[in-house]
Amino acid sequence: GRDAELAALRAVYAEATADLACRVATVVGDAGVGKSRLVREFVDEIGEAATQLRGRCLSYGEGITFWPIIEAVREVARIETDTPPATGMARLRSLFGSDEIADRIGALMGLSERVFALDELQWGIRRGLERLAVERPVVWVIDDIHWAEPTMLDLLNHLVGAVRGVPLVVICTSRHELLDRHPEWGTELDTTRVVLQPLDDGAAATVVDNLLGSTGIAGHVRERIVAAAEGNPLFVEQLLGMLIDTGQLREVDGRWEPRETIDELAVPPTIHALLAARLDLLGRDERAVVEPAAVIGLEFAVAAVTELVAAPLAPAVPSHLSTIERKQLIRPAPMSKPDEELYRFHHILIRDAAYGGLLKRARAQLHEKFVAWADRVNVER
């Protein structure tokens, strides 16, 4: 149900590569409506034809103004949180082929104590992106720009007007809050706004069928799920999971059937309530594993979670994570190091729901334990 929206992103990419210029597209929609899924489809389609960068805006913290570029450069330059500053700077110089660019971006990343004016930092970011786009197009995905600082939004506007001679495509995702503050965003020259509406019933029914694979489902059950989800694909996915977790749907002769009348199904009123309900269905030990993982972040290492849980539970952490994965709340993440097993929450809203369920005192204690673990691990390395 997103053919038109995907075509719009393809058109932005084609225009940037044809004009050798910067184009910015912003995908706007409610939580869970499919922004990330649409962008993932687009970047998977581009594949290795472009250099792909990824970053996101944070809702809180210090030094977050340019976090999307910091995160993107860390990945492409292979700079970890424990990489020594001198090594990190050397990798930036190798990546960009310029001391001037490396110095400015290194200052943003905390690898250098040098201080630069805002216009010089913007220059360094622009020139760095241009250097990366010399050999092939650059596609830079920035998630959650509804949390972006005004300086970050100014940078994106600057790139549209200043980048010339190379193809740069910036794809942003945002909730509607951005348009409340900046109604004109995505409507100006060389920018595109793609607003995701809820899926129609036919497309939502297809989501149900795709999730269940070859296992069929009764038509009236599918219709009830589609009606309850109101076109939100994440709601469809998690509602199916809840029905299976609670036994309201069970597999009978290769087909999913309701245990009782599905019309009486009590559906949580919002995606946030639904995710909270799904987390409540986890066992006590599973909940004691997923909550520390949420404190660590959207992506987390098994070793870190093992450190944060109560000692008697530590040996069972891998087993519990496998169970939580089967319930489609988390998924394996690519390993940055051969010996570091990583997971990622299936959606940022799931992480937020798990994090929000913690009492403030427990949350603070887990944050302290995680910082202590990270400091010790970095020293050991």
Tab-separated table of C-alpha atoms in Angstrom:
chain	number	residue	atom	x	y	z
A	1	GLY	CA	0.000	0.000	0.000
A	2	ARG	CA	2.985	2.355	-0.234
A	3	ASP	CA	3.699	2.270	-3.972
A	4	ALA	CA	3.125	5.999	-4.499
A	5	GLU	CA	5.273	6.960	-1.511
A	6	LEU	CA	8.099	4.660	-2.610
A	7	ALA	CA	7.908	6.157	-6.093
A	8	ALA	CA	8.275	9.631	-4.565
A	9	LEU	CA	11.520	8.619	-2.838
A	10	ARG	CA	12.798	7.067	-6.046
A	11	ALA	CA	12.090	10.331	-7.843
A	12	VAL	CA	14.054	12.311	-5.237
A	13	TYR	CA	17.037	9.983	-5.684
A	14	ALA	CA	16.825	10.192	-9.481
A	15	GLU	CA	16.708	13.991	-9.362
A	16	ALA	CA	19.719	14.245	-7.038
A	17	THR	CA	21.801	11.917	-9.199
A	18	ALA	CA	20.773	13.650	-12.423
A	19	ASP	CA	21.355	17.198	-11.138
A	20	LEU	CA	24.416	16.343	-9.001
A	21	ALA	CA	22.922	18.228	-6.073
A	22	CYS	CA	21.409	17.735	-2.628
A	23	ARG	CA	17.762	16.805	-2.218
A	24	VAL	CA	15.942	16.351	1.097
A	25	ALA	CA	12.834	14.204	1.518
A	26	THR	CA	10.909	13.949	4.782
A	27	VAL	CA	8.586	11.028	5.491
A	28	VAL	CA	5.950	12.198	7.972
A	29	GLY	CA	3.507	9.977	9.840
A	30	ASP	CA	2.113	8.832	13.159
A	31	ALA	CA	3.979	6.388	15.368
A	32	GLY	CA	3.888	2.883	13.907
A	33	VAL	CA	2.375	3.877	10.561
A	34	GLY	CA	5.374	2.542	8.620
A	35	LYS	CA	7.907	5.357	8.169
A	36	SER	CA	10.922	3.201	8.974
A	37	ARG	CA	9.596	0.313	6.897
A	38	LEU	CA	9.154	2.539	3.838
A	39	VAL	CA	12.648	3.987	4.177
A	40	ARG	CA	14.143	0.529	4.679
A	41	GLU	CA	12.481	-0.662	1.483
A	42	PHE	CA	13.944	2.321	-0.377
A	43	VAL	CA	17.522	1.954	0.898
A	44	ASP	CA	17.462	-1.817	0.361
A	45	GLU	CA	16.466	-1.162	-3.226
A	46	ILE	CA	19.354	1.305	-3.690
A	47	GLY	CA	21.761	-1.187	-2.154
A	48	GLU	CA	25.446	-0.721	-2.910
A	49	ALA	CA	24.767	1.784	-5.682
A	50	ALA	CA	25.087	4.463	-2.973
A	51	THR	CA	27.051	5.025	0.206
A	52	GLN	CA	24.465	4.722	2.962
A	53	LEU	CA	24.719	6.708	6.178
A	54	ARG	CA	22.368	6.517	9.144
A	55	GLY	CA	21.772	8.678	12.190
A	56	ARG	CA	18.943	9.818	14.393
A	57	CYS	CA	17.927	12.780	16.478
A	58	LEU	CA	17.688	12.303	20.218
A	59	SER	CA	15.031	13.705	22.503
A	60	TYR	CA	17.401	14.467	25.368
A	61	GLY	CA	21.058	14.658	26.361
A	62	GLU	CA	24.079	16.894	26.001
A	63	GLY	CA	25.930	17.398	22.723
A	64	ILE	CA	23.045	16.041	20.652
A	65	THR	CA	22.678	18.894	18.143
A	66	PHE	CA	24.692	17.142	15.432
A	67	TRP	CA	24.121	13.594	16.687
A	68	PRO	CA	22.830	12.362	13.286
A	69	ILE	CA	26.160	13.219	11.618
A	70	ILE	CA	28.192	11.918	14.564
A	71	GLU	CA	26.379	8.585	14.447
A	72	ALA	CA	26.688	8.332	10.668
A	73	VAL	CA	30.407	9.132	10.605
A	74	ARG	CA	31.149	6.738	13.453
A	75	GLU	CA	29.718	3.908	11.393
A	76	VAL	CA	31.336	4.717	8.076
A	77	ALA	CA	34.736	5.489	9.666
A	78	ARG	CA	34.552	2.482	12.039
A	79	ILE	CA	34.991	4.625	15.147
A	80	GLU	CA	33.680	2.976	18.319
A	81	THR	CA	32.974	4.609	21.663
A	82	ASP	CA	36.223	3.105	22.967
A	83	THR	CA	38.384	4.101	19.972
A	84	PRO	CA	41.287	6.297	21.168
A	85	PRO	CA	40.962	9.922	19.952
A	86	ALA	CA	44.236	9.792	18.008
A	87	THR	CA	43.093	6.658	16.183
A	88	GLY	CA	39.692	8.199	15.506
A	89	MET	CA	41.240	11.348	14.046
A	90	ALA	CA	43.513	9.262	11.836
A	91	ARG	CA	40.498	7.383	10.496
A	92	LEU	CA	38.684	10.658	9.773
A	93	ARG	CA	41.679	11.988	7.829
A	94	SER	CA	41.826	8.765	5.855
A	95	LEU	CA	38.087	8.833	5.181
A	96	PHE	CA	37.860	12.455	4.042
A	97	GLY	CA	41.395	12.979	2.718
A	98	SER	CA	41.520	16.396	4.379
A	99	ASP	CA	42.891	17.632	7.698
A	100	GLU	CA	40.522	20.623	7.628
A	101	ILE	CA	37.417	18.471	7.289
A	102	ALA	CA	38.654	15.892	9.804
A	103	ASP	CA	39.473	18.585	12.370
A	104	ARG	CA	35.967	20.048	12.281
A	105	ILE	CA	34.086	16.776	12.303
A	106	GLY	CA	36.485	15.392	14.905
A	107	ALA	CA	35.636	18.354	17.140
A	108	LEU	CA	31.931	17.522	16.783
A	109	MET	CA	32.617	13.930	17.781
A	110	GLY	CA	34.649	14.809	20.863
A	111	LEU	CA	37.869	13.450	19.331
A	112	SER	CA	39.512	16.860	19.398
A	113	GLU	CA	39.547	19.709	21.911
A	114	ARG	CA	39.629	22.327	19.165
A	115	VAL	CA	36.691	24.716	19.020
A	116	PHE	CA	35.138	25.961	15.779
A	117	ALA	CA	32.432	28.473	15.004
A	118	LEU	CA	29.069	27.141	13.810
A	119	ASP	CA	29.621	28.194	10.192
A	120	GLU	CA	32.949	26.327	10.151
A	121	LEU	CA	31.302	23.202	11.512
A	122	GLN	CA	28.638	23.430	8.819
A	123	TRP	CA	31.382	23.835	6.238
A	124	GLY	CA	33.173	20.749	7.537
A	125	ILE	CA	30.021	18.626	7.460
A	126	ARG	CA	29.087	19.784	3.961
A	127	ARG	CA	32.574	19.218	2.576
A	128	GLY	CA	32.798	15.841	4.297
A	129	LEU	CA	29.533	14.690	2.724
A	130	GLU	CA	30.676	16.014	-0.653
A	131	ARG	CA	33.924	14.045	-0.377
A	132	LEU	CA	31.983	10.863	0.367
A	133	ALA	CA	29.721	11.497	-2.646
A	134	VAL	CA	32.496	11.946	-5.222
A	135	GLU	CA	32.648	8.288	-6.290
A	136	ARG	CA	28.996	7.346	-5.827
A	137	PRO	CA	25.822	8.940	-4.420
A	138	VAL	CA	25.376	9.323	-0.681
A	139	VAL	CA	22.022	8.486	0.928
A	140	TRP	CA	21.861	9.795	4.494
A	141	VAL	CA	18.879	8.590	6.549
A	142	ILE	CA	18.015	10.673	9.620
A	143	ASP	CA	15.356	9.290	11.942
A	144	ASP	CA	13.086	11.327	14.232
A	145	ILE	CA	13.806	14.869	13.066
A	146	HIS	CA	10.792	16.029	15.070
A	147	TRP	CA	13.384	16.003	17.888
A	148	ALA	CA	16.008	17.881	15.867
A	149	GLU	CA	17.563	21.029	17.275
A	150	PRO	CA	16.951	24.174	15.158
A	151	THR	CA	20.669	24.185	14.279
A	152	MET	CA	20.330	20.704	12.771
A	153	LEU	CA	17.360	21.775	10.658
A	154	ASP	CA	19.354	24.821	9.534
A	155	LEU	CA	22.137	22.467	8.455
A	156	LEU	CA	19.764	20.486	6.237
A	157	ASN	CA	18.519	23.695	4.609
A	158	HIS	CA	22.132	24.763	4.138
A	159	LEU	CA	22.995	21.483	2.389
A	160	VAL	CA	20.130	21.883	-0.080
A	161	GLY	CA	21.413	25.247	-1.194
A	162	ALA	CA	25.169	24.661	-0.938
A	163	VAL	CA	25.946	21.145	-2.217
A	164	ARG	CA	26.803	21.184	-5.900
A	165	GLY	CA	28.544	18.767	-8.249
A	166	VAL	CA	27.797	15.564	-6.293
A	167	PRO	CA	24.590	13.608	-5.557
A	168	LEU	CA	23.468	13.735	-1.915
A	169	VAL	CA	20.049	12.464	-0.788
A	170	VAL	CA	18.872	13.089	2.781
A	171	ILE	CA	15.857	11.019	3.822
A	172	CYS	CA	14.303	12.081	7.131
A	173	THR	CA	11.532	10.509	9.167
A	174	SER	CA	9.328	12.564	11.451
A	175	ARG	CA	6.125	12.570	13.411
A	176	HIS	CA	3.611	15.337	12.802
A	177	GLU	CA	5.004	17.449	15.647
A	178	LEU	CA	7.651	18.793	13.268
A	179	LEU	CA	4.975	20.309	11.031
A	180	ASP	CA	3.294	21.910	14.039
A	181	ARG	CA	6.495	23.895	14.628
A	182	HIS	CA	7.591	24.237	10.981
A	183	PRO	CA	4.484	24.087	8.756
A	184	GLU	CA	6.533	24.869	5.634
A	185	TRP	CA	9.016	22.029	6.139
A	186	GLY	CA	9.397	19.844	3.054
A	187	THR	CA	7.516	22.191	0.731
A	188	GLU	CA	10.356	24.476	-0.336
A	189	LEU	CA	12.512	24.225	-3.458
A	190	ASP	CA	14.430	20.926	-3.790
A	191	THR	CA	12.705	19.402	-0.765
A	192	THR	CA	9.916	16.831	-0.664
A	193	ARG	CA	7.336	15.956	1.964
A	194	VAL	CA	5.849	12.447	1.937
A	195	VAL	CA	2.951	12.110	4.371
A	196	LEU	CA	1.985	8.536	5.256
A	197	GLN	CA	-1.726	7.969	5.718
A	198	PRO	CA	-3.074	4.850	7.456
A	199	LEU	CA	-3.171	1.765	5.254
A	200	ASP	CA	-6.466	0.986	3.588
A	201	ASP	CA	-8.236	-2.205	4.646
A	202	GLY	CA	-6.922	-4.191	1.694
A	203	ALA	CA	-3.300	-3.324	2.403
A	204	ALA	CA	-3.736	-3.957	6.155
A	205	ALA	CA	-5.216	-7.389	5.373
A	206	THR	CA	-2.166	-8.114	3.226
A	207	VAL	CA	0.054	-7.256	6.212
A	208	VAL	CA	-1.826	-9.861	8.273
A	209	ASP	CA	-1.398	-12.505	5.573
A	210	ASN	CA	2.296	-11.706	5.098
A	211	LEU	CA	3.007	-11.914	8.820
A	212	LEU	CA	1.402	-15.347	9.098
A	213	GLY	CA	3.085	-16.694	5.974
A	214	SER	CA	1.639	-19.909	4.609
A	215	THR	CA	-0.533	-20.382	7.698
A	216	GLY	CA	-4.011	-19.135	6.912
A	217	ILE	CA	-6.444	-17.277	9.101
A	218	ALA	CA	-10.210	-17.133	9.151
A	219	GLY	CA	-11.569	-14.219	7.125
A	220	HIS	CA	-13.698	-12.778	9.916
A	221	VAL	CA	-10.687	-12.820	12.263
A	222	ARG	CA	-8.613	-10.934	9.710
A	223	GLU	CA	-11.387	-8.381	9.325
A	224	ARG	CA	-11.591	-7.848	13.099
A	225	ILE	CA	-7.833	-7.281	13.347
A	226	VAL	CA	-7.863	-4.890	10.376
A	227	ALA	CA	-10.748	-2.905	11.845
A	228	ALA	CA	-9.095	-2.652	15.264
A	229	ALA	CA	-5.714	-1.545	13.856
A	230	GLU	CA	-7.210	1.350	11.858
A	231	GLY	CA	-4.525	1.169	9.196
A	232	ASN	CA	-1.495	1.159	11.510
A	233	PRO	CA	0.807	-1.709	10.409
A	234	LEU	CA	2.730	-1.857	13.700
A	235	PHE	CA	-0.616	-2.166	15.496
A	236	VAL	CA	-1.531	-5.030	13.140
A	237	GLU	CA	1.726	-6.829	13.890
A	238	GLN	CA	1.645	-6.387	17.645
A	239	LEU	CA	-2.080	-7.130	17.933
A	240	LEU	CA	-1.507	-10.445	16.170
A	241	GLY	CA	1.322	-11.150	18.591
A	242	MET	CA	-0.894	-10.360	21.565
A	243	LEU	CA	-3.694	-12.645	20.332
A	244	ILE	CA	-1.225	-15.504	19.943
A	245	ASP	CA	0.505	-14.801	23.281
A	246	THR	CA	-2.809	-14.888	25.142
A	247	GLY	CA	-4.064	-17.969	23.315
A	248	GLN	CA	-6.994	-16.114	21.763
A	249	LEU	CA	-5.648	-17.321	18.428
A	250	ARG	CA	-4.429	-20.888	18.174
A	251	GLU	CA	-3.168	-22.979	15.301
A	252	VAL	CA	-5.588	-25.745	14.294
A	253	ASP	CA	-4.733	-27.995	11.346
A	254	GLY	CA	-2.354	-25.435	9.833
A	255	ARG	CA	-4.770	-22.533	10.227
A	256	TRP	CA	-5.145	-19.854	12.898
A	257	GLU	CA	-8.520	-19.984	14.555
A	258	PRO	CA	-10.038	-17.951	17.425
A	259	ARG	CA	-10.461	-19.733	20.750
A	260	GLU	CA	-13.771	-17.933	21.227
A	261	THR	CA	-15.737	-15.209	19.505
A	262	ILE	CA	-13.240	-12.663	18.232
A	263	ASP	CA	-15.872	-9.922	18.180
A	264	GLU	CA	-15.539	-9.646	21.957
A	265	LEU	CA	-11.815	-9.001	21.724
A	266	ALA	CA	-10.725	-6.193	24.067
A	267	VAL	CA	-8.397	-4.068	21.945
A	268	PRO	CA	-6.052	-1.554	23.611
A	269	PRO	CA	-7.008	1.962	22.445
A	270	THR	CA	-3.564	3.088	21.256
A	271	ILE	CA	-0.334	1.567	19.975
A	272	HIS	CA	1.332	2.612	23.238
A	273	ALA	CA	-1.304	0.784	25.297
A	274	LEU	CA	-1.004	-2.257	23.043
A	275	LEU	CA	2.774	-2.437	23.446
A	276	ALA	CA	2.455	-2.021	27.205
A	277	ALA	CA	-0.082	-4.864	27.224
A	278	ARG	CA	2.263	-7.116	25.245
A	279	LEU	CA	5.118	-6.413	27.665
A	280	ASP	CA	2.805	-7.184	30.585
A	281	LEU	CA	2.287	-10.649	29.103
A	282	LEU	CA	5.988	-11.460	29.422
A	283	GLY	CA	7.068	-13.682	32.274
A	284	ARG	CA	8.672	-12.062	35.311
A	285	ASP	CA	12.190	-13.112	34.278
A	286	GLU	CA	11.656	-12.038	30.670
A	287	ARG	CA	10.488	-8.640	31.892
A	288	ALA	CA	13.545	-8.448	34.148
A	289	VAL	CA	15.693	-8.898	31.029
A	290	VAL	CA	13.906	-6.603	28.575
A	291	GLU	CA	13.761	-3.638	30.967
A	292	PRO	CA	17.546	-3.361	31.462
A	293	ALA	CA	17.902	-3.754	27.693
A	294	ALA	CA	15.623	-0.732	27.245
A	295	VAL	CA	17.839	1.303	29.573
A	296	ILE	CA	20.843	0.520	27.363
A	297	GLY	CA	19.068	1.764	24.244
A	298	LEU	CA	17.467	0.807	20.949
A	299	GLU	CA	20.375	-1.568	20.329
A	300	PHE	CA	22.037	-3.493	23.141
A	301	ALA	CA	24.754	-6.056	23.782
A	302	VAL	CA	23.937	-9.354	25.473
A	303	ALA	CA	26.959	-8.868	27.737
A	304	ALA	CA	25.613	-5.522	28.936
A	305	VAL	CA	22.182	-6.955	29.757
A	306	THR	CA	23.824	-9.866	31.584
A	307	GLU	CA	25.697	-7.367	33.747
A	308	LEU	CA	22.572	-5.365	34.589
A	309	VAL	CA	20.212	-8.177	35.615
A	310	ALA	CA	20.147	-9.737	39.078
A	311	ALA	CA	22.998	-12.238	39.500
A	312	PRO	CA	20.802	-15.389	39.700
A	313	LEU	CA	19.196	-14.461	36.386
A	314	ALA	CA	22.432	-13.776	34.476
A	315	PRO	CA	23.079	-17.315	33.120
A	316	ALA	CA	19.581	-17.427	31.595
A	317	VAL	CA	19.782	-14.087	29.764
A	318	PRO	CA	20.523	-15.588	26.288
A	319	SER	CA	17.599	-17.988	26.641
A	320	HIS	CA	15.194	-15.242	27.683
A	321	LEU	CA	16.340	-12.999	24.836
A	322	SER	CA	15.623	-15.819	22.390
A	323	THR	CA	12.101	-16.112	23.797
A	324	ILE	CA	11.557	-12.356	23.517
A	325	GLU	CA	12.851	-12.509	19.946
A	326	ARG	CA	10.327	-15.230	19.059
A	327	LYS	CA	7.606	-12.892	20.301
A	328	GLN	CA	8.853	-10.306	17.760
A	329	LEU	CA	9.735	-7.680	20.347
A	330	ILE	CA	13.474	-7.719	19.542
A	331	ARG	CA	15.642	-9.010	16.701
A	332	PRO	CA	19.357	-9.785	16.231
A	333	ALA	CA	21.483	-6.804	15.170
A	334	PRO	CA	24.644	-6.865	13.014
A	335	MET	CA	27.721	-7.414	15.161
A	336	SER	CA	30.297	-4.611	15.162
A	337	LYS	CA	32.851	-6.983	16.747
A	338	PRO	CA	33.123	-10.768	16.237
A	339	ASP	CA	32.719	-11.502	19.958
A	340	GLU	CA	29.894	-9.057	20.676
A	341	GLU	CA	26.355	-10.436	20.330
A	342	LEU	CA	23.840	-7.651	19.763
A	343	TYR	CA	20.064	-7.305	19.672
A	344	ARG	CA	17.840	-4.449	18.595
A	345	PHE	CA	14.288	-3.650	19.637
A	346	HIS	CA	11.884	-4.420	16.818
A	347	HIS	CA	10.654	-0.822	16.961
A	348	ILE	CA	11.683	2.242	18.958
A	349	LEU	CA	8.164	2.355	20.426
A	350	ILE	CA	8.689	-1.088	21.991
A	351	ARG	CA	11.885	0.134	23.620
A	352	ASP	CA	10.096	3.271	24.845
A	353	ALA	CA	7.253	1.203	26.313
A	354	ALA	CA	9.670	-1.061	28.195
A	355	TYR	CA	11.672	1.926	29.438
A	356	GLY	CA	8.543	3.802	30.463
A	357	GLY	CA	7.366	0.864	32.557
A	358	LEU	CA	10.315	1.191	34.934
A	359	LEU	CA	10.050	3.050	38.209
A	360	LYS	CA	12.305	6.113	38.319
A	361	ARG	CA	14.495	4.691	41.062
A	362	ALA	CA	14.999	1.393	39.241
A	363	ARG	CA	15.703	3.274	36.024
A	364	ALA	CA	18.366	5.430	37.720
A	365	GLN	CA	20.025	2.389	39.313
A	366	LEU	CA	20.178	0.573	35.964
A	367	HIS	CA	21.672	3.639	34.279
A	368	GLU	CA	24.378	3.785	36.970
A	369	LYS	CA	25.159	0.079	36.585
A	370	PHE	CA	25.364	0.395	32.810
A	371	VAL	CA	27.778	3.347	32.997
A	372	ALA	CA	29.959	1.448	35.475
A	373	TRP	CA	29.992	-1.609	33.187
A	374	ALA	CA	30.809	0.474	30.100
A	375	ASP	CA	33.654	2.278	31.881
A	376	ARG	CA	35.146	-1.012	33.024
A	377	VAL	CA	34.863	-2.625	29.594
A	378	ASN	CA	36.448	0.357	27.875
A	379	VAL	CA	39.372	0.338	30.291
A	380	GLU	CA	39.893	-3.391	29.726
A	381	ARG	CA	39.980	-2.856	25.972
